Amino acid sequence: MRVIIIGAGEVGYHLAQRLAVENKEVVVVDTSDEALRKVAESSDVQTIKGSGSSPKVLEDAGIREADIFLAVTDSDEINLISCYYANMLSEGVTKLARIRNEMYTNYSQLLTERGAHITKIINPDEEVVNSVLRLMSVPGAVEINEFAGGKIRLIGIHLPDRSPIVGSPLIQLREKIGDDLGLVIAAIVRNDKLIIPGGQDVLKKGDLVYFVCDIRDQDEILARLGIVDDPVRKVLIIGGGNIGFRLAKALDNKYYHTRLLENRQKRCEYLSEHLDRPIVLMGDSTDQEILREENIQDMDMVIAVTGDEETNILSCLLAKSLGAKRTVTRVNNFGYMPLIEPIGIDYVVCPRLSAINSLLHYIRRGKIISSVSIKGEEAEALEAVALEDSPIVGKAVKDLGFPRGSLVLCFQRGDEVVIPRGDSVVRPNDRLIIISTSQTIPKVERVLTTRVEELF
């Protein structure tokens, strides 16, 4: 598979790294010598200096032989123009574009069905808002991802010391919490190390545990795991930019008491005109007096989503020190992400990581229809359709032959969510949710996409 990436910034850099590890043929195009050097030093990829909006540069990159074309620069305009020329030069190539400005996304149909024929427009801001809304729906969760149209959830949560499954091997999971609920432990993060567990692995105090469940069983499972938390009602959003505005609109209802703090007067006027219930405030989020005046100690969640990540981090730390129950910060710099939890901030959302997750499943082979990163980029959870002529169809889960470091978590069959046992048999068109370390993903892809006749 040949993949051309326009843009060697954070998104392009991490996509190139990921795909190179999976032995895909990757070409990265950028105007910056330094950005290209960084990509070339970390990954086995080809680099070309130039603008992705140049037809000549696209031809030099091999656009006519490409399977996937990713336009992920920080400029919406360059991404759009490069997709237009890519379509002119190679009409059949799959084109994915990172587009943030609503002046374009509001007319996405024009971009996907005419002109550039973009296969998929990825809006990182929209993905971040959805991530925050999911976190708000399960207070205490570190991360929540959805599959099968929202019917299946993968939830990451710190086990409380009092949890009945602490100190128990996973093989005893059903007898500890009951056999009437479908639950699979997908991954454990312990001392910053990711573990894809087996039946003999024992859960310990302080573990970050990722589990998969039917969304209808979510609340009961959390209760049986000993995880009880108050719902989020009172919210302070810091930053009235695109993300803050989108989030405030999503919370513009009777259930939430929402305040939005912004330091630009004209932006405050715009927000006041376009929001109904949320209260728009003007001020500096690092000013203790302003936060005290707004009774920060009564806030269930403070969400800092300004365009300045240092301001977001400082605002959350200040809000937490003044009594806010939970804090969420937006960061773009991947290097900051491991530091967020140790310094006392509860959650982190990253537009660039959201864009990478959204882009990845379009690059996957065969019937893999979605994927999300777990613990940064160490593992992925994949959603895949079992092809009728795949060798996995008709086999029990224990006999599928997936490599060590991968695990079938559950699958959807029609409207039914199946939490499998070892003897559960895969049927044609089942939607499988599989977790895999990054190193074993190519092998998982081969198992899922190899036709029976190709085995002989």
Short mmCIF file of C-alpha atoms in Angstrom, two decimals:
data_model
loop_
_atom_site.label_atom_id
_atom_site.label_comp_id
_atom_site.label_asym_id
_atom_site.label_seq_id
_atom_site.Cartn_x
_atom_site.Cartn_y
_atom_site.Cartn_z
CA MET A 1 0.00 0.00 0.00
CA ARG A 2 1.35 3.42 -1.02
CA VAL A 3 0.35 6.36 1.22
CA ILE A 4 1.12 10.02 0.48
CA ILE A 5 0.99 12.39 3.46
CA ILE A 6 0.82 16.14 2.84
CA GLY A 7 2.14 17.87 5.94
CA ALA A 8 4.92 16.76 8.30
CA GLY A 9 3.55 18.46 11.43
CA GLU A 10 2.47 16.52 14.53
CA VAL A 11 -0.36 14.69 12.73
CA GLY A 12 1.66 13.84 9.62
CA TYR A 13 4.71 12.88 11.69
CA HIS A 14 2.82 10.42 13.89
CA LEU A 15 0.87 8.95 10.98
CA ALA A 16 4.12 8.39 9.09
CA GLN A 17 5.68 6.71 12.12
CA ARG A 18 2.70 4.43 12.62
CA LEU A 19 2.38 3.40 8.99
CA ALA A 20 6.11 2.87 8.48
CA VAL A 21 6.16 0.40 11.38
CA GLU A 22 3.41 -1.51 9.55
CA ASN A 23 5.60 -1.77 6.42
CA LYS A 24 3.48 0.51 4.28
CA GLU A 25 5.16 2.59 1.55
CA VAL A 26 4.94 6.16 2.85
CA VAL A 27 5.82 9.45 1.13
CA VAL A 28 5.74 12.67 3.18
CA VAL A 29 5.54 16.10 1.52
CA ASP A 30 6.25 19.39 3.32
CA THR A 31 7.87 22.78 2.70
CA SER A 32 9.97 22.61 5.89
CA ASP A 33 13.44 21.03 5.78
CA GLU A 34 13.42 20.63 9.56
CA ALA A 35 10.04 18.87 9.66
CA LEU A 36 11.08 16.49 6.87
CA ARG A 37 14.39 15.74 8.58
CA LYS A 38 12.59 14.87 11.80
CA VAL A 39 10.27 12.45 9.96
CA ALA A 40 13.12 10.85 7.98
CA GLU A 41 15.24 10.32 11.11
CA SER A 42 12.44 8.54 13.01
CA SER A 43 10.85 6.46 10.24
CA ASP A 44 11.71 4.59 7.06
CA VAL A 45 9.78 6.92 4.73
CA GLN A 46 10.47 8.91 1.56
CA THR A 47 10.39 12.71 1.94
CA ILE A 48 9.84 15.37 -0.71
CA LYS A 49 10.25 19.11 -0.16
CA GLY A 50 7.50 21.17 -1.74
CA SER A 51 3.88 22.25 -1.43
CA GLY A 52 1.10 19.70 -1.57
CA SER A 53 -0.89 22.23 -3.58
CA SER A 54 1.54 21.82 -6.50
CA PRO A 55 0.54 19.26 -9.19
CA LYS A 56 4.22 18.79 -10.05
CA VAL A 57 5.10 17.91 -6.46
CA LEU A 58 2.20 15.44 -6.33
CA GLU A 59 3.43 13.76 -9.49
CA ASP A 60 6.94 13.54 -8.02
CA ALA A 61 5.41 11.90 -4.92
CA GLY A 62 3.83 9.20 -7.11
CA ILE A 63 0.19 10.24 -6.86
CA ARG A 64 -0.79 8.04 -9.83
CA GLU A 65 0.35 4.89 -7.97
CA ALA A 66 -0.98 5.95 -4.52
CA ASP A 67 -3.75 4.12 -2.66
CA ILE A 68 -4.29 6.68 0.12
CA PHE A 69 -3.82 10.46 0.04
CA LEU A 70 -3.77 12.30 3.40
CA ALA A 71 -3.88 16.11 3.47
CA VAL A 72 -3.12 17.01 7.10
CA THR A 73 -1.32 20.36 7.11
CA ASP A 74 -2.47 23.12 9.48
CA SER A 75 -3.91 25.02 6.49
CA ASP A 76 -7.43 24.08 5.38
CA GLU A 77 -6.83 25.79 2.05
CA ILE A 78 -3.69 23.81 1.22
CA ASN A 79 -5.46 20.59 2.21
CA LEU A 80 -8.41 21.37 -0.05
CA ILE A 81 -6.30 22.42 -3.05
CA SER A 82 -4.03 19.39 -2.72
CA CYS A 83 -7.05 17.07 -2.68
CA TYR A 84 -8.43 18.81 -5.77
CA TYR A 85 -5.23 18.23 -7.73
CA ALA A 86 -4.88 14.69 -6.36
CA ASN A 87 -8.34 13.94 -7.72
CA MET A 88 -7.42 15.41 -11.13
CA LEU A 89 -4.21 13.34 -11.34
CA SER A 90 -5.49 10.09 -9.81
CA GLU A 91 -9.26 9.94 -9.63
CA GLY A 92 -9.43 6.58 -7.84
CA VAL A 93 -7.18 7.45 -4.89
CA THR A 94 -8.81 7.59 -1.45
CA LYS A 95 -8.52 11.23 -0.29
CA LEU A 96 -8.74 12.24 3.38
CA ALA A 97 -8.52 15.89 4.45
CA ARG A 98 -8.14 17.56 7.82
CA ILE A 99 -10.52 20.55 7.70
CA ARG A 100 -11.44 22.69 10.72
CA ASN A 101 -13.04 25.93 9.54
CA GLU A 102 -16.84 25.89 9.52
CA MET A 103 -16.87 28.01 6.36
CA TYR A 104 -15.75 24.76 4.65
CA THR A 105 -17.18 22.01 6.86
CA ASN A 106 -20.69 23.49 6.58
CA TYR A 107 -20.46 22.76 2.85
CA SER A 108 -18.84 19.34 3.17
CA GLN A 109 -21.24 17.85 0.60
CA LEU A 110 -19.76 20.11 -2.08
CA LEU A 111 -16.27 18.88 -1.21
CA THR A 112 -17.11 15.18 -1.06
CA GLU A 113 -19.53 14.83 -3.97
CA ARG A 114 -18.13 17.39 -6.41
CA GLY A 115 -14.82 19.01 -7.30
CA ALA A 116 -12.19 17.39 -5.10
CA HIS A 117 -14.31 14.26 -4.37
CA ILE A 118 -12.79 14.01 -0.89
CA THR A 119 -13.54 10.59 0.61
CA LYS A 120 -13.72 11.84 4.19
CA ILE A 121 -13.36 15.23 5.90
CA ILE A 122 -11.88 15.00 9.40
CA ASN A 123 -12.68 17.85 11.79
CA PRO A 124 -10.46 17.47 14.90
CA ASP A 125 -12.46 20.09 16.83
CA GLU A 126 -15.64 18.09 16.41
CA GLU A 127 -13.87 14.91 17.51
CA VAL A 128 -12.59 16.65 20.67
CA VAL A 129 -16.09 17.84 21.58
CA ASN A 130 -17.42 14.30 21.19
CA SER A 131 -14.59 13.01 23.41
CA VAL A 132 -15.46 15.51 26.16
CA LEU A 133 -19.17 14.66 25.97
CA ARG A 134 -18.37 10.96 26.38
CA LEU A 135 -16.17 11.70 29.40
CA MET A 136 -18.99 13.70 30.95
CA SER A 137 -21.35 10.75 30.52
CA VAL A 138 -19.14 8.51 32.71
CA PRO A 139 -17.66 10.57 35.55
CA GLY A 140 -14.41 9.01 36.69
CA ALA A 141 -13.52 7.47 33.32
CA VAL A 142 -10.14 8.38 31.85
CA GLU A 143 -11.07 7.52 28.28
CA ILE A 144 -14.18 6.35 26.43
CA ASN A 145 -14.43 5.09 22.86
CA GLU A 146 -17.48 3.84 21.00
CA PHE A 147 -17.98 1.10 18.40
CA ALA A 148 -20.86 -0.49 16.49
CA GLY A 149 -22.68 2.81 16.14
CA GLY A 150 -22.39 3.59 19.85
CA LYS A 151 -23.73 0.23 21.08
CA ILE A 152 -20.37 -0.95 22.42
CA ARG A 153 -18.07 1.09 24.63
CA LEU A 154 -14.40 0.72 25.51
CA ILE A 155 -13.91 2.48 28.85
CA GLY A 156 -10.63 3.22 30.63
CA ILE A 157 -10.94 3.74 34.37
CA HIS A 158 -8.78 3.59 37.51
CA LEU A 159 -9.93 0.77 39.76
CA PRO A 160 -10.69 1.96 43.30
CA ASP A 161 -8.92 0.09 46.09
CA ARG A 162 -12.27 -1.22 47.31
CA SER A 163 -13.17 -2.80 43.96
CA PRO A 164 -14.13 -6.49 44.40
CA ILE A 165 -11.92 -7.53 41.46
CA VAL A 166 -8.69 -6.06 42.89
CA GLY A 167 -6.34 -8.92 43.80
CA SER A 168 -8.22 -11.43 41.65
CA PRO A 169 -7.05 -13.15 38.45
CA LEU A 170 -9.15 -12.31 35.41
CA ILE A 171 -10.29 -15.91 35.10
CA GLN A 172 -12.43 -15.23 38.22
CA LEU A 173 -13.97 -12.05 36.81
CA ARG A 174 -17.44 -13.49 36.17
CA GLU A 175 -17.81 -15.01 39.63
CA LYS A 176 -16.68 -11.73 41.24
CA ILE A 177 -19.16 -9.42 39.50
CA GLY A 178 -21.82 -11.88 38.32
CA ASP A 179 -22.42 -13.95 35.22
CA ASP A 180 -25.40 -11.93 34.01
CA LEU A 181 -23.34 -9.02 32.61
CA GLY A 182 -21.03 -9.13 29.60
CA LEU A 183 -17.63 -7.69 30.48
CA VAL A 184 -14.15 -8.18 29.03
CA ILE A 185 -10.95 -6.60 30.39
CA ALA A 186 -9.19 -5.38 27.25
CA ALA A 187 -5.99 -3.86 28.64
CA ILE A 188 -4.23 -2.91 31.85
CA VAL A 189 -1.85 0.02 32.29
CA ARG A 190 0.43 -0.55 35.29
CA ASN A 191 3.46 1.61 36.09
CA ASP A 192 3.03 3.24 32.67
CA LYS A 193 3.30 -0.16 30.95
CA LEU A 194 0.55 -1.52 28.71
CA ILE A 195 -0.51 -5.14 29.25
CA ILE A 196 -2.84 -7.13 27.00
CA PRO A 197 -3.98 -9.54 29.73
CA GLY A 198 -4.62 -13.26 29.92
CA GLY A 199 -6.80 -15.22 32.32
CA GLN A 200 -4.06 -15.55 34.96
CA ASP A 201 -3.22 -11.83 35.15
CA VAL A 202 -4.12 -10.33 38.53
CA LEU A 203 -5.59 -6.84 38.89
CA LYS A 204 -3.78 -4.61 41.38
CA LYS A 205 -4.44 -1.37 43.23
CA GLY A 206 -3.84 1.68 41.06
CA ASP A 207 -4.29 -0.16 37.76
CA LEU A 208 -5.80 1.74 34.85
CA VAL A 209 -8.17 -0.82 33.36
CA TYR A 210 -9.77 -0.73 29.91
CA PHE A 211 -12.93 -2.83 29.60
CA VAL A 212 -15.50 -3.44 26.89
CA CYS A 213 -19.25 -3.67 27.49
CA ASP A 214 -22.67 -3.22 25.98
CA ILE A 215 -23.61 0.42 26.62
CA ARG A 216 -26.89 -0.75 28.19
CA ASP A 217 -24.91 -2.61 30.90
CA GLN A 218 -22.42 0.22 31.51
CA ASP A 219 -23.92 1.74 34.69
CA GLU A 220 -24.51 -1.61 36.39
CA ILE A 221 -20.99 -2.80 35.55
CA LEU A 222 -19.46 0.37 36.98
CA ALA A 223 -21.48 -0.06 40.18
CA ARG A 224 -20.38 -3.69 40.59
CA LEU A 225 -16.76 -2.68 40.03
CA GLY A 226 -17.14 -0.28 42.95
CA ILE A 227 -17.01 2.85 40.79
CA VAL A 228 -19.57 5.38 41.99
CA ASP A 229 -19.35 9.05 41.08
CA ASP A 230 -21.66 12.06 41.05
CA PRO A 231 -23.05 13.10 37.65
CA VAL A 232 -21.74 16.22 35.93
CA ARG A 233 -24.22 19.10 36.08
CA LYS A 234 -22.30 22.34 36.68
CA VAL A 235 -19.71 23.06 33.99
CA LEU A 236 -17.22 25.88 33.36
CA ILE A 237 -15.78 26.03 29.84
CA ILE A 238 -12.61 28.11 29.49
CA GLY A 239 -12.09 29.41 25.95
CA GLY A 240 -14.77 30.49 23.51
CA GLY A 241 -13.06 29.46 20.28
CA ASN A 242 -14.36 26.81 17.90
CA ILE A 243 -14.14 23.95 20.40
CA GLY A 244 -15.50 25.94 23.35
CA PHE A 245 -18.42 27.24 21.27
CA ARG A 246 -19.25 23.78 19.88
CA LEU A 247 -19.15 22.30 23.37
CA ALA A 248 -21.32 25.06 24.84
CA LYS A 249 -23.90 24.50 22.07
CA ALA A 250 -23.94 20.78 22.86
CA LEU A 251 -24.59 21.61 26.54
CA ASP A 252 -27.21 24.26 25.76
CA ASN A 253 -30.08 22.48 27.55
CA LYS A 254 -31.87 22.26 30.90
CA TYR A 255 -29.74 19.40 32.24
CA TYR A 256 -26.47 21.38 32.46
CA HIS A 257 -25.67 24.66 34.20
CA THR A 258 -22.97 25.93 31.86
CA ARG A 259 -20.70 28.96 32.10
CA LEU A 260 -18.29 29.97 29.32
CA LEU A 261 -15.27 32.15 30.19
CA GLU A 262 -13.61 34.07 27.32
CA ASN A 263 -11.15 36.99 27.47
CA ARG A 264 -12.01 38.69 24.12
CA GLN A 265 -14.87 41.18 24.17
CA LYS A 266 -16.00 40.77 20.55
CA ARG A 267 -15.96 37.00 20.86
CA CYS A 268 -18.02 37.25 24.05
CA GLU A 269 -20.60 39.32 22.16
CA TYR A 270 -20.76 36.68 19.41
CA LEU A 271 -21.12 33.86 21.94
CA SER A 272 -23.89 35.67 23.80
CA GLU A 273 -25.84 36.13 20.58
CA HIS A 274 -25.57 32.48 19.54
CA LEU A 275 -26.07 30.68 22.87
CA ASP A 276 -29.28 30.46 24.88
CA ARG A 277 -28.82 28.99 28.36
CA PRO A 278 -25.01 29.08 28.88
CA ILE A 279 -23.81 32.19 30.71
CA VAL A 280 -20.99 33.97 28.85
CA LEU A 281 -18.38 35.66 31.06
CA MET A 282 -15.48 37.89 30.08
CA GLY A 283 -12.24 37.52 31.97
CA ASP A 284 -8.88 35.83 32.49
CA SER A 285 -9.05 32.15 33.47
CA THR A 286 -5.81 32.45 35.47
CA ASP A 287 -7.31 35.20 37.69
CA GLN A 288 -8.17 33.65 41.07
CA GLU A 289 -10.68 36.36 41.93
CA ILE A 290 -12.74 35.71 38.81
CA LEU A 291 -12.81 31.98 39.50
CA ARG A 292 -13.82 32.55 43.12
CA GLU A 293 -16.59 34.95 42.03
CA GLU A 294 -17.99 32.19 39.84
CA ASN A 295 -17.93 29.72 42.75
CA ILE A 296 -15.35 27.48 41.14
CA GLN A 297 -15.53 25.11 44.12
CA ASP A 298 -19.08 24.16 43.09
CA MET A 299 -18.12 23.16 39.54
CA ASP A 300 -18.43 19.47 38.70
CA MET A 301 -16.12 19.91 35.71
CA VAL A 302 -13.83 22.64 34.39
CA ILE A 303 -12.92 22.24 30.70
CA ALA A 304 -10.05 24.39 29.36
CA VAL A 305 -10.02 24.43 25.54
CA THR A 306 -8.31 27.69 24.56
CA GLY A 307 -5.80 27.66 21.72
CA ASP A 308 -2.93 28.05 24.23
CA GLU A 309 -2.10 24.78 25.98
CA GLU A 310 -0.02 26.45 28.72
CA THR A 311 -3.04 28.60 29.62
CA ASN A 312 -5.22 25.49 29.63
CA ILE A 313 -2.89 23.61 31.96
CA LEU A 314 -2.46 26.55 34.36
CA SER A 315 -6.20 27.25 34.40
CA CYS A 316 -7.01 23.64 35.27
CA LEU A 317 -4.38 23.49 38.02
CA LEU A 318 -5.70 26.72 39.51
CA ALA A 319 -9.32 25.56 39.29
CA LYS A 320 -8.43 22.24 40.95
CA SER A 321 -6.56 24.04 43.77
CA LEU A 322 -9.66 26.18 44.38
CA GLY A 323 -11.95 23.17 44.72
CA ALA A 324 -13.22 22.18 41.26
CA LYS A 325 -14.09 18.46 41.26
CA ARG A 326 -12.75 17.47 37.82
CA THR A 327 -10.67 19.18 35.15
CA VAL A 328 -10.18 18.60 31.42
CA THR A 329 -7.42 20.27 29.43
CA ARG A 330 -6.84 20.52 25.71
CA VAL A 331 -3.26 20.07 24.52
CA ASN A 332 -1.79 19.83 21.03
CA ASN A 333 1.80 19.00 21.95
CA PHE A 334 2.12 15.23 22.28
CA GLY A 335 5.06 15.71 24.61
CA TYR A 336 2.79 17.23 27.26
CA MET A 337 0.34 14.33 27.39
CA PRO A 338 2.26 12.00 29.78
CA LEU A 339 2.68 14.91 32.21
CA ILE A 340 -1.00 15.80 32.60
CA GLU A 341 -2.16 13.13 35.05
CA PRO A 342 0.89 13.27 37.38
CA ILE A 343 0.45 17.02 37.94
CA GLY A 344 -3.17 16.58 39.03
CA ILE A 345 -5.31 17.24 35.94
CA ASP A 346 -7.97 14.56 35.47
CA TYR A 347 -8.38 14.35 31.70
CA VAL A 348 -6.62 15.41 28.53
CA VAL A 349 -8.07 15.82 25.04
CA CYS A 350 -5.89 16.31 21.97
CA PRO A 351 -7.26 17.48 18.60
CA ARG A 352 -4.26 16.05 16.78
CA LEU A 353 -4.64 12.61 18.35
CA SER A 354 -8.36 12.73 17.56
CA ALA A 355 -7.51 13.47 13.93
CA ILE A 356 -5.05 10.55 13.82
CA ASN A 357 -7.64 8.13 15.22
CA SER A 358 -10.22 9.31 12.69
CA LEU A 359 -7.80 8.95 9.79
CA LEU A 360 -6.39 5.55 10.68
CA HIS A 361 -9.37 3.35 9.96
CA TYR A 362 -9.53 4.57 6.35
CA ILE A 363 -5.98 3.35 5.91
CA ARG A 364 -6.65 -0.11 7.32
CA ARG A 365 -6.95 -3.03 4.93
CA GLY A 366 -10.06 -5.07 4.14
CA LYS A 367 -13.14 -4.69 6.32
CA ILE A 368 -11.55 -2.85 9.25
CA ILE A 369 -14.04 -0.03 9.67
CA SER A 370 -12.73 1.93 12.65
CA SER A 371 -9.82 2.11 15.06
CA VAL A 372 -8.72 4.13 18.08
CA SER A 373 -5.39 4.45 19.87
CA ILE A 374 -4.98 3.18 23.42
CA LYS A 375 -2.41 4.73 25.77
CA GLY A 376 -1.11 7.18 23.21
CA GLU A 377 -0.03 4.93 20.35
CA GLU A 378 1.04 1.68 22.03
CA ALA A 379 -2.10 -0.22 21.02
CA GLU A 380 -5.24 0.07 18.95
CA ALA A 381 -8.78 -1.16 19.30
CA LEU A 382 -10.05 -2.21 15.87
CA GLU A 383 -13.60 -2.72 14.66
CA ALA A 384 -13.72 -5.18 11.76
CA VAL A 385 -16.27 -7.12 9.75
CA ALA A 386 -15.66 -10.87 9.38
CA LEU A 387 -15.56 -11.50 5.64
CA GLU A 388 -17.61 -14.49 4.48
CA ASP A 389 -14.57 -16.19 2.94
CA SER A 390 -12.19 -15.30 5.76
CA PRO A 391 -10.56 -18.26 7.56
CA ILE A 392 -11.81 -16.90 10.92
CA VAL A 393 -15.46 -17.55 10.02
CA GLY A 394 -16.78 -20.75 11.58
CA LYS A 395 -13.94 -20.91 14.12
CA ALA A 396 -14.16 -20.57 17.87
CA VAL A 397 -12.51 -17.48 19.36
CA LYS A 398 -9.83 -19.61 21.04
CA ASP A 399 -8.83 -21.07 17.65
CA LEU A 400 -8.66 -17.87 15.58
CA GLY A 401 -4.87 -17.72 15.51
CA PHE A 402 -4.48 -14.04 16.32
CA PRO A 403 -0.90 -13.19 17.37
CA ARG A 404 0.21 -12.80 20.96
CA GLY A 405 -0.53 -9.22 22.00
CA SER A 406 -4.01 -9.19 20.46
CA LEU A 407 -7.38 -10.14 21.91
CA VAL A 408 -10.97 -10.42 20.61
CA LEU A 409 -13.04 -8.33 23.02
CA CYS A 410 -16.57 -8.71 21.70
CA PHE A 411 -18.61 -8.70 18.52
CA GLN A 412 -21.93 -7.43 17.28
CA ARG A 413 -24.27 -9.83 15.51
CA GLY A 414 -27.24 -7.99 14.07
CA ASP A 415 -28.64 -6.02 17.01
CA GLU A 416 -27.03 -8.33 19.58
CA VAL A 417 -23.78 -7.55 21.39
CA VAL A 418 -21.89 -10.78 22.12
CA ILE A 419 -19.25 -10.90 24.85
CA PRO A 420 -17.42 -14.04 23.71
CA ARG A 421 -16.16 -17.05 25.59
CA GLY A 422 -13.39 -19.22 24.21
CA ASP A 423 -15.88 -21.50 22.43
CA SER A 424 -17.91 -18.65 20.83
CA VAL A 425 -17.95 -19.11 17.04
CA VAL A 426 -17.48 -16.23 14.57
CA ARG A 427 -20.18 -15.99 11.92
CA PRO A 428 -20.15 -14.19 8.55
CA ASN A 429 -20.56 -10.39 8.83
CA ASP A 430 -20.03 -10.31 12.61
CA ARG A 431 -18.49 -7.01 13.73
CA LEU A 432 -15.47 -7.89 15.86
CA ILE A 433 -13.83 -5.52 18.33
CA ILE A 434 -10.15 -6.48 18.66
CA ILE A 435 -7.39 -4.92 20.73
CA SER A 436 -3.83 -5.22 19.45
CA THR A 437 -0.45 -3.78 20.23
CA SER A 438 0.92 -1.57 17.44
CA GLN A 439 3.57 -4.16 16.56
CA THR A 440 1.03 -6.94 15.91
CA ILE A 441 -1.51 -4.92 13.88
CA PRO A 442 -0.13 -6.01 10.47
CA LYS A 443 -0.54 -9.68 11.50
CA VAL A 444 -4.09 -9.03 12.72
CA GLU A 445 -4.88 -7.35 9.38
CA ARG A 446 -3.57 -10.37 7.49
CA VAL A 447 -5.69 -12.80 9.53
CA LEU A 448 -8.80 -10.69 8.95
CA THR A 449 -8.33 -10.08 5.24
CA THR A 450 -6.73 -13.26 3.90
CA ARG A 451 -9.13 -15.21 1.72
CA VAL A 452 -9.42 -18.95 2.27
CA GLU A 453 -8.05 -19.72 -1.21
CA GLU A 454 -4.94 -17.64 -0.47
CA LEU A 455 -3.94 -20.00 2.33
CA PHE A 456 -3.25 -22.90 -0.06
#
